[in-house]
């Protein structure tokens, strides 16, 4: 086994992230992509830079969509939990 593969296996995340952690990771990625996407004022881009900018825009839109979905899921989970708690209180009371 190569050193790269063993190192990758050793360093990869072993547990899944919760929604809050995923949202934070996506927000961090969006922040890092934004300067590439928006560019610098007065700067002309060559073809390679424009391709990078288009890729960044695509990644930005994909991440924004995922972020929106995670926010919706998180909201639904909170609502379901609240309803379940209300239902349990009615059963006990």
Tab-separated table of C-alpha atoms in Angstrom:
chain	number	residue	atom	x	y	z
A	1	UNK	CA	0.000	0.000	0.000
A	2	UNK	CA	1.386	3.408	-0.887
A	3	UNK	CA	2.163	6.053	1.682
A	4	UNK	CA	-0.521	8.345	0.199
A	5	UNK	CA	-3.302	5.807	0.594
A	6	UNK	CA	-2.410	4.866	4.153
A	7	UNK	CA	-2.057	8.527	5.112
A	8	UNK	CA	-5.435	9.357	3.547
A	9	UNK	CA	-7.157	6.498	5.355
A	10	UNK	CA	-5.606	7.517	8.638
A	11	UNK	CA	-6.580	11.194	8.286
A	12	UNK	CA	-10.108	10.915	6.888
A	13	UNK	CA	-13.108	11.653	9.032
A	14	UNK	CA	-14.555	8.519	10.590
A	15	UNK	CA	-17.889	9.870	11.759
A	16	UNK	CA	-20.542	11.736	9.862
A	17	UNK	CA	-21.168	15.378	10.567
A	18	UNK	CA	-24.399	16.701	11.962
A	19	UNK	CA	-26.324	19.351	10.059
A	20	UNK	CA	-24.826	22.230	12.038
A	21	UNK	CA	-21.284	21.062	11.257
A	22	UNK	CA	-22.142	20.598	7.578
A	23	UNK	CA	-23.622	24.085	7.424
A	24	UNK	CA	-20.481	25.560	8.967
A	25	UNK	CA	-18.247	23.679	6.515
A	26	UNK	CA	-20.343	24.892	3.569
A	27	UNK	CA	-20.282	28.462	4.869
A	28	UNK	CA	-16.485	28.273	5.136
A	29	UNK	CA	-16.276	26.974	1.564
A	30	UNK	CA	-18.592	29.728	0.319
A	31	UNK	CA	-16.431	32.355	2.014
A	32	UNK	CA	-13.291	30.962	0.393
A	33	UNK	CA	-14.893	30.830	-3.073
A	34	UNK	CA	-16.484	34.278	-2.942
A	35	UNK	CA	-13.330	36.353	-3.712
A	36	UNK	CA	-12.618	34.205	-6.780
A	37	UNK	CA	-16.232	34.450	-7.875
A	38	UNK	CA	-16.523	38.206	-7.409
A	39	UNK	CA	-13.016	38.977	-8.611
A	40	UNK	CA	-10.961	42.030	-7.839
A	41	UNK	CA	-12.115	45.457	-8.961
A	42	UNK	CA	-10.356	46.622	-12.124
A	43	UNK	CA	-8.623	43.311	-12.796
A	44	UNK	CA	-8.816	41.760	-16.270
A	45	UNK	CA	-8.993	37.971	-16.421
A	46	UNK	CA	-7.367	35.792	-19.038
A	47	UNK	CA	-9.005	32.623	-20.386
A	48	UNK	CA	-7.627	30.332	-17.664
A	49	UNK	CA	-8.696	32.725	-14.940
A	50	UNK	CA	-12.179	32.978	-16.444
A	51	UNK	CA	-12.454	29.182	-16.491
A	52	UNK	CA	-11.448	29.114	-12.843
A	53	UNK	CA	-14.016	31.822	-12.133
A	54	UNK	CA	-16.751	29.837	-13.896
A	55	UNK	CA	-15.832	26.714	-11.936
A	56	UNK	CA	-15.927	28.749	-8.731
A	57	UNK	CA	-19.352	30.115	-9.685
A	58	UNK	CA	-20.615	26.591	-10.300
A	59	UNK	CA	-19.213	25.358	-6.994
A	60	UNK	CA	-20.696	28.405	-5.267
A	61	UNK	CA	-24.172	27.715	-6.643
A	62	UNK	CA	-23.954	24.023	-5.750
A	63	UNK	CA	-22.876	24.799	-2.204
A	64	UNK	CA	-25.533	27.483	-1.791
A	65	UNK	CA	-28.210	24.989	-2.855
A	66	UNK	CA	-26.924	22.378	-0.419
A	67	UNK	CA	-26.802	24.982	2.321
A	68	UNK	CA	-30.429	25.923	1.677
A	69	UNK	CA	-31.535	22.303	1.796
A	70	UNK	CA	-29.643	21.693	5.041
A	71	UNK	CA	-31.254	24.768	6.570
A	72	UNK	CA	-34.697	23.472	5.588
A	73	UNK	CA	-33.929	20.027	7.030
A	74	UNK	CA	-32.666	21.552	10.244
A	75	UNK	CA	-35.867	23.612	10.565
A	76	UNK	CA	-38.038	20.563	9.941
A	77	UNK	CA	-36.133	18.539	12.541
A	78	UNK	CA	-36.675	21.294	15.112
A	79	UNK	CA	-40.403	21.416	14.328
A	80	UNK	CA	-40.772	17.632	14.554
A	81	UNK	CA	-38.927	17.557	17.869
A	82	UNK	CA	-41.179	20.288	19.261
A	83	UNK	CA	-44.300	18.433	18.086
A	84	UNK	CA	-43.074	15.171	19.602
A	85	UNK	CA	-42.398	16.912	22.920
A	86	UNK	CA	-45.903	18.426	22.883
A	87	UNK	CA	-47.386	15.023	22.082
A	88	UNK	CA	-45.456	13.384	24.958
A	89	UNK	CA	-46.616	16.073	27.383
A	90	UNK	CA	-50.242	15.482	26.373
A	91	UNK	CA	-49.847	11.723	26.919
A	92	UNK	CA	-48.338	12.210	30.376
A	93	UNK	CA	-50.736	14.982	31.455
